[in-house]
Amino acid sequence: MLSSVFKPYSLKKLFEPYTIRNLTLKNRIVMSPMCMYSCYNKDGRVTDWHLTHYTTRAVGQVGLILTEATAVSTEGRIKNEDLGIWDDAHISGLSQLTDWVHANDAKIGIQLAHAGRKSKLEEPIIAPSAIPFSENSRVPGEMSLEKIEDTINAFRQGARRARMAGFDVIEIHAAHGYLIHEFLSPLSNKRTDHFGGTKENRYRFLKKIIEGIREEWNGPLFVRVSANDYDENGNNCNDFVEYAKWMKDQGVDLIDCSSGEVVPSSYHVYPGYQIQYAEQIRKEAKIPTGAVGVITEGVQAAEIVHGERADLVFIGRELLRDPYWPLSAAKQLKVDIEGPRQYRRGWNP
Ligand code: FNR
């Protein structure tokens, strides 16, 4: 009788193609953006490290690789060693990176970022308001309207360069207390002009960045958000359902759901602790989402996509520990996937 109640399920869905806008990914596994701080000449250019590191994950069968936070301006770097896209001189190195990843049958996206008040550079730092991250942090300068316009344009120029370099996806970094998140959160944005105050006003900076990017880019556009500030006076996931609806109306294709880090706060981190945000935003804003955060097991990832809790699964640290994680997950789930031709005797002895 049970067979008439339960529909059969398939653990294969994690490894089935996923189409978003004009792009088809070979599976639903995404490498989460992770800073490598490996531009040793402090010039933001791609180095051998980036080529090796990202291409290895392509060999490991990740469907979509997202680069680390890539600075749209020099002052937008977290550290001097950040990857950059503030100059046309960056395009050739980034093109080599996309070529190498494409040659290994994966897609690659770039995370466009500005660190705002969390920059650790020695130069002056900027933010929507002159409020430091914590008692021990430096006080940022409040951005003038001209500076805001320049920064919006820097994201737009970043998108143009990303297109020229052959990326498949752009992700805007609007999470983790960096500049865009600082505008979104009432905890860090105390402006009295049309970039602060109401929710619509706090969203205006991201809105204009999306508009600017969309003038240069008609490919898939993701936005990474911190869907909970973990502070009763900050944003929570209900706020992000509304932001996500606005983003969807602007042509954003997917919300990558992380959380926290705009102010010092304490919260529990446990396996899959942020999936709830991807699930709520997906369901209530009716937009594709990505789940991230302590997702380490194949069975965990398979459950997320099979249960339609999120569309894509972002893997961070587990891909630092195991660059072949998709192959390992397939083995755990007893799903046959085609690894690289050169390694087939190893995977299917
Ligand atoms: C990160 N994370 C991160 N997030 C982001 O949006 N842009 C970034 O550049 C970075 N950089 C970064 C560096 C390193 C070394 C780590 C470990 C993490 C956060 C990362 O993408 C991910 O959201 C978290 O690590 C949680 O996922 P995991 O690691 O539990 O799978």
PDB file of C-alpha atoms in Angstrom, residues 107-280:
ATOM      1  CA  LYS A 107      30.588  27.628 -15.872  1.00  0.00           C
ATOM      2  CA  ILE A 108      32.071  30.553 -13.991  1.00  0.00           C
ATOM      3  CA  GLY A 109      30.582  33.646 -12.386  1.00  0.00           C
ATOM      4  CA  ILE A 110      32.189  36.644 -10.744  1.00  0.00           C
ATOM      5  CA  GLN A 111      31.202  38.172  -7.437  1.00  0.00           C
ATOM      6  CA  LEU A 112      31.335  41.986  -7.721  1.00  0.00           C
ATOM      7  CA  ALA A 113      32.070  43.571  -4.376  1.00  0.00           C
ATOM      8  CA  HIS A 114      32.867  46.679  -2.370  1.00  0.00           C
ATOM      9  CA  ALA A 115      34.020  46.256   1.226  1.00  0.00           C
ATOM     10  CA  GLY A 116      32.723  49.607   2.536  1.00  0.00           C
ATOM     11  CA  ARG A 117      33.512  50.127   6.217  1.00  0.00           C
ATOM     12  CA  LYS A 118      34.888  46.582   6.558  1.00  0.00           C
ATOM     13  CA  SER A 119      37.875  47.330   4.353  1.00  0.00           C
ATOM     14  CA  LYS A 120      41.135  46.665   6.166  1.00  0.00           C
ATOM     15  CA  LEU A 121      43.187  48.933   3.909  1.00  0.00           C
ATOM     16  CA  GLU A 122      45.190  51.745   5.443  1.00  0.00           C
ATOM     17  CA  GLU A 123      43.484  54.317   3.206  1.00  0.00           C
ATOM     18  CA  PRO A 124      40.310  56.118   4.386  1.00  0.00           C
ATOM     19  CA  ILE A 125      37.246  53.855   4.390  1.00  0.00           C
ATOM     20  CA  ILE A 126      33.687  54.748   3.344  1.00  0.00           C
ATOM     21  CA  ALA A 127      30.133  53.791   4.308  1.00  0.00           C
ATOM     22  CA  PRO A 128      26.600  55.196   4.080  1.00  0.00           C
ATOM     23  CA  SER A 129      27.035  56.720   7.559  1.00  0.00           C
ATOM     24  CA  ALA A 130      30.040  57.520   9.742  1.00  0.00           C
ATOM     25  CA  ILE A 131      29.414  54.587  12.061  1.00  0.00           C
ATOM     26  CA  PRO A 132      32.153  52.004  12.736  1.00  0.00           C
ATOM     27  CA  PHE A 133      31.443  48.264  12.514  1.00  0.00           C
ATOM     28  CA  SER A 134      32.413  47.771  16.183  1.00  0.00           C
ATOM     29  CA  GLU A 135      34.009  49.671  19.037  1.00  0.00           C
ATOM     30  CA  ASN A 136      37.420  48.586  17.826  1.00  0.00           C
ATOM     31  CA  SER A 137      36.877  49.445  14.156  1.00  0.00           C
ATOM     32  CA  ARG A 138      37.818  52.583  12.281  1.00  0.00           C
ATOM     33  CA  VAL A 139      35.198  55.276  11.698  1.00  0.00           C
ATOM     34  CA  PRO A 140      34.301  55.420   7.978  1.00  0.00           C
ATOM     35  CA  GLY A 141      33.650  58.620   6.067  1.00  0.00           C
ATOM     36  CA  GLU A 142      30.009  59.173   5.102  1.00  0.00           C
ATOM     37  CA  MET A 143      29.661  58.879   1.336  1.00  0.00           C
ATOM     38  CA  SER A 144      28.722  62.025  -0.582  1.00  0.00           C
ATOM     39  CA  LEU A 145      26.068  61.765  -3.294  1.00  0.00           C
ATOM     40  CA  GLU A 146      28.848  62.087  -5.848  1.00  0.00           C
ATOM     41  CA  LYS A 147      30.737  59.198  -4.240  1.00  0.00           C
ATOM     42  CA  ILE A 148      27.567  57.113  -4.317  1.00  0.00           C
ATOM     43  CA  GLU A 149      27.147  57.793  -8.049  1.00  0.00           C
ATOM     44  CA  ASP A 150      30.822  56.945  -8.693  1.00  0.00           C
ATOM     45  CA  THR A 151      30.467  53.657  -6.825  1.00  0.00           C
ATOM     46  CA  ILE A 152      27.298  52.689  -8.700  1.00  0.00           C
ATOM     47  CA  ASN A 153      29.195  53.383 -11.905  1.00  0.00           C
ATOM     48  CA  ALA A 154      32.132  51.257 -10.681  1.00  0.00           C
ATOM     49  CA  PHE A 155      29.768  48.267 -10.381  1.00  0.00           C
ATOM     50  CA  ARG A 156      28.466  48.990 -13.882  1.00  0.00           C
ATOM     51  CA  GLN A 157      31.993  49.140 -15.297  1.00  0.00           C
ATOM     52  CA  GLY A 158      32.793  45.917 -13.432  1.00  0.00           C
ATOM     53  CA  ALA A 159      29.865  44.272 -15.223  1.00  0.00           C
ATOM     54  CA  ARG A 160      31.128  45.499 -18.586  1.00  0.00           C
ATOM     55  CA  ARG A 161      34.580  44.050 -17.891  1.00  0.00           C
ATOM     56  CA  ALA A 162      33.040  40.796 -16.629  1.00  0.00           C
ATOM     57  CA  ARG A 163      31.152  40.479 -19.921  1.00  0.00           C
ATOM     58  CA  MET A 164      34.334  41.135 -21.893  1.00  0.00           C
ATOM     59  CA  ALA A 165      36.199  38.538 -19.833  1.00  0.00           C
ATOM     60  CA  GLY A 166      33.651  35.832 -20.711  1.00  0.00           C
ATOM     61  CA  PHE A 167      31.923  35.226 -17.377  1.00  0.00           C
ATOM     62  CA  ASP A 168      28.626  33.322 -17.397  1.00  0.00           C
ATOM     63  CA  VAL A 169      27.101  34.825 -14.247  1.00  0.00           C
ATOM     64  CA  ILE A 170      27.441  38.011 -12.215  1.00  0.00           C
ATOM     65  CA  GLU A 171      26.757  37.914  -8.504  1.00  0.00           C
ATOM     66  CA  ILE A 172      26.418  41.197  -6.584  1.00  0.00           C
ATOM     67  CA  HIS A 173      27.810  40.935  -3.049  1.00  0.00           C
ATOM     68  CA  ALA A 174      25.127  42.578  -0.919  1.00  0.00           C
ATOM     69  CA  ALA A 175      25.828  40.509   2.208  1.00  0.00           C
ATOM     70  CA  HIS A 176      28.144  40.125   5.217  1.00  0.00           C
ATOM     71  CA  GLY A 177      28.213  43.785   6.246  1.00  0.00           C
ATOM     72  CA  TYR A 178      30.012  45.057   3.172  1.00  0.00           C
ATOM     73  CA  LEU A 179      29.019  48.291   1.452  1.00  0.00           C
ATOM     74  CA  ILE A 180      25.678  47.328  -0.136  1.00  0.00           C
ATOM     75  CA  HIS A 181      24.553  45.540   3.027  1.00  0.00           C
ATOM     76  CA  GLU A 182      25.538  48.665   4.987  1.00  0.00           C
ATOM     77  CA  PHE A 183      23.031  50.630   2.899  1.00  0.00           C
ATOM     78  CA  LEU A 184      20.280  47.999   3.297  1.00  0.00           C
ATOM     79  CA  SER A 185      20.519  47.698   7.067  1.00  0.00           C
ATOM     80  CA  PRO A 186      18.978  50.315   9.373  1.00  0.00           C
ATOM     81  CA  LEU A 187      21.759  49.457  11.838  1.00  0.00           C
ATOM     82  CA  SER A 188      24.477  50.949   9.609  1.00  0.00           C
ATOM     83  CA  ASN A 189      22.497  53.363   7.432  1.00  0.00           C
ATOM     84  CA  LYS A 190      21.383  56.490   9.293  1.00  0.00           C
ATOM     85  CA  ARG A 191      21.286  58.775   6.253  1.00  0.00           C
ATOM     86  CA  THR A 192      18.637  61.449   6.068  1.00  0.00           C
ATOM     87  CA  ASP A 193      18.653  61.825   2.264  1.00  0.00           C
ATOM     88  CA  HIS A 194      16.925  59.560  -0.275  1.00  0.00           C
ATOM     89  CA  PHE A 195      19.485  56.777   0.321  1.00  0.00           C
ATOM     90  CA  GLY A 196      18.462  56.303   3.968  1.00  0.00           C
ATOM     91  CA  GLY A 197      15.485  56.150   6.302  1.00  0.00           C
ATOM     92  CA  THR A 198      12.673  54.137   4.718  1.00  0.00           C
ATOM     93  CA  LYS A 199      13.181  50.638   3.384  1.00  0.00           C
ATOM     94  CA  GLU A 200      12.709  51.888  -0.184  1.00  0.00           C
ATOM     95  CA  ASN A 201      15.407  54.494   0.394  1.00  0.00           C
ATOM     96  CA  ARG A 202      17.844  51.989   1.921  1.00  0.00           C
ATOM     97  CA  TYR A 203      17.265  49.760  -1.109  1.00  0.00           C
ATOM     98  CA  ARG A 204      17.962  52.605  -3.565  1.00  0.00           C
ATOM     99  CA  PHE A 205      21.755  52.035  -3.698  1.00  0.00           C
ATOM    100  CA  LEU A 206      21.335  48.347  -4.615  1.00  0.00           C
ATOM    101  CA  LYS A 207      18.492  49.254  -6.989  1.00  0.00           C
ATOM    102  CA  LYS A 208      20.726  51.645  -8.912  1.00  0.00           C
ATOM    103  CA  ILE A 209      23.579  49.129  -8.959  1.00  0.00           C
ATOM    104  CA  ILE A 210      21.247  46.511 -10.459  1.00  0.00           C
ATOM    105  CA  GLU A 211      20.033  49.051 -13.033  1.00  0.00           C
ATOM    106  CA  GLY A 212      23.616  49.973 -13.921  1.00  0.00           C
ATOM    107  CA  ILE A 213      24.706  46.347 -14.253  1.00  0.00           C
ATOM    108  CA  ARG A 214      21.669  45.497 -16.351  1.00  0.00           C
ATOM    109  CA  GLU A 215      22.734  48.137 -18.887  1.00  0.00           C
ATOM    110  CA  GLU A 216      25.916  46.144 -19.490  1.00  0.00           C
ATOM    111  CA  TRP A 217      24.810  42.609 -18.772  1.00  0.00           C
ATOM    112  CA  ASN A 218      21.886  40.504 -19.961  1.00  0.00           C
ATOM    113  CA  GLY A 219      23.135  37.202 -18.521  1.00  0.00           C
ATOM    114  CA  PRO A 220      22.140  35.590 -15.224  1.00  0.00           C
ATOM    115  CA  LEU A 221      22.355  37.994 -12.288  1.00  0.00           C
ATOM    116  CA  PHE A 222      22.540  36.719  -8.704  1.00  0.00           C
ATOM    117  CA  VAL A 223      22.500  38.789  -5.522  1.00  0.00           C
ATOM    118  CA  ARG A 224      24.004  37.476  -2.294  1.00  0.00           C
ATOM    119  CA  VAL A 225      22.155  38.811   0.742  1.00  0.00           C
ATOM    120  CA  SER A 226      22.409  38.464   4.488  1.00  0.00           C
ATOM    121  CA  ALA A 227      18.796  37.528   5.101  1.00  0.00           C
ATOM    122  CA  ASN A 228      19.013  38.138   8.852  1.00  0.00           C
ATOM    123  CA  ASP A 229      20.946  40.836  10.733  1.00  0.00           C
ATOM    124  CA  TYR A 230      20.424  38.883  13.996  1.00  0.00           C
ATOM    125  CA  ASP A 231      19.457  42.119  15.737  1.00  0.00           C
ATOM    126  CA  GLU A 232      15.934  43.169  16.652  1.00  0.00           C
ATOM    127  CA  ASN A 233      16.509  46.580  15.087  1.00  0.00           C
ATOM    128  CA  GLY A 234      17.944  45.187  11.867  1.00  0.00           C
ATOM    129  CA  ASN A 235      16.551  43.417   8.804  1.00  0.00           C
ATOM    130  CA  ASN A 236      15.143  39.910   9.063  1.00  0.00           C
ATOM    131  CA  CYS A 237      14.030  37.395   6.464  1.00  0.00           C
ATOM    132  CA  ASN A 238      10.560  38.967   6.098  1.00  0.00           C
ATOM    133  CA  ASP A 239      12.295  42.174   4.993  1.00  0.00           C
ATOM    134  CA  PHE A 240      14.295  40.192   2.479  1.00  0.00           C
ATOM    135  CA  VAL A 241      11.172  38.595   1.034  1.00  0.00           C
ATOM    136  CA  GLU A 242      10.131  42.130   0.092  1.00  0.00           C
ATOM    137  CA  TYR A 243      13.598  43.111  -1.168  1.00  0.00           C
ATOM    138  CA  ALA A 244      13.652  39.889  -3.202  1.00  0.00           C
ATOM    139  CA  LYS A 245      10.340  40.801  -4.863  1.00  0.00           C
ATOM    140  CA  TRP A 246      11.805  44.174  -5.826  1.00  0.00           C
ATOM    141  CA  MET A 247      14.959  42.517  -7.144  1.00  0.00           C
ATOM    142  CA  LYS A 248      12.904  40.050  -9.148  1.00  0.00           C
ATOM    143  CA  ASP A 249      10.993  42.948 -10.716  1.00  0.00           C
ATOM    144  CA  GLN A 250      14.358  44.432 -11.695  1.00  0.00           C
ATOM    145  CA  GLY A 251      15.449  41.265 -13.484  1.00  0.00           C
ATOM    146  CA  VAL A 252      17.538  39.582 -10.796  1.00  0.00           C
ATOM    147  CA  ASP A 253      17.515  35.831 -11.420  1.00  0.00           C
ATOM    148  CA  LEU A 254      18.513  34.283  -8.095  1.00  0.00           C
ATOM    149  CA  ILE A 255      18.951  35.261  -4.445  1.00  0.00           C
ATOM    150  CA  ASP A 256      21.925  33.609  -2.737  1.00  0.00           C
ATOM    151  CA  CYS A 257      20.889  33.470   0.915  1.00  0.00           C
ATOM    152  CA  SER A 258      23.556  33.980   3.551  1.00  0.00           C
ATOM    153  CA  SER A 259      23.187  35.882   6.838  1.00  0.00           C
ATOM    154  CA  GLY A 260      24.710  38.185   9.448  1.00  0.00           C
ATOM    155  CA  GLU A 261      27.921  40.196   9.790  1.00  0.00           C
ATOM    156  CA  VAL A 262      26.652  43.781   9.477  1.00  0.00           C
ATOM    157  CA  VAL A 263      27.114  44.318  13.222  1.00  0.00           C
ATOM    158  CA  PRO A 264      28.805  42.107  15.803  1.00  0.00           C
ATOM    159  CA  SER A 265      26.100  39.641  16.885  1.00  0.00           C
ATOM    160  CA  SER A 266      25.910  36.102  18.141  1.00  0.00           C
ATOM    161  CA  TYR A 267      23.945  33.373  16.430  1.00  0.00           C
ATOM    162  CA  HIS A 268      23.951  29.614  16.206  1.00  0.00           C
ATOM    163  CA  VAL A 269      25.773  28.032  13.293  1.00  0.00           C
ATOM    164  CA  TYR A 270      24.765  24.426  12.618  1.00  0.00           C
ATOM    165  CA  PRO A 271      24.470  22.214   9.534  1.00  0.00           C
ATOM    166  CA  GLY A 272      22.223  23.920   7.015  1.00  0.00           C
ATOM    167  CA  TYR A 273      21.425  26.837   9.360  1.00  0.00           C
ATOM    168  CA  GLN A 274      20.708  29.283   6.526  1.00  0.00           C
ATOM    169  CA  ILE A 275      18.604  26.978   4.321  1.00  0.00           C
ATOM    170  CA  GLN A 276      15.485  28.365   6.036  1.00  0.00           C
ATOM    171  CA  TYR A 277      16.142  31.757   4.409  1.00  0.00           C
ATOM    172  CA  ALA A 278      16.539  30.289   0.923  1.00  0.00           C
ATOM    173  CA  GLU A 279      13.354  28.323   1.481  1.00  0.00           C
ATOM    174  CA  GLN A 280      11.246  31.241   2.736  1.00  0.00           C
TER     175      GLN A 280
END
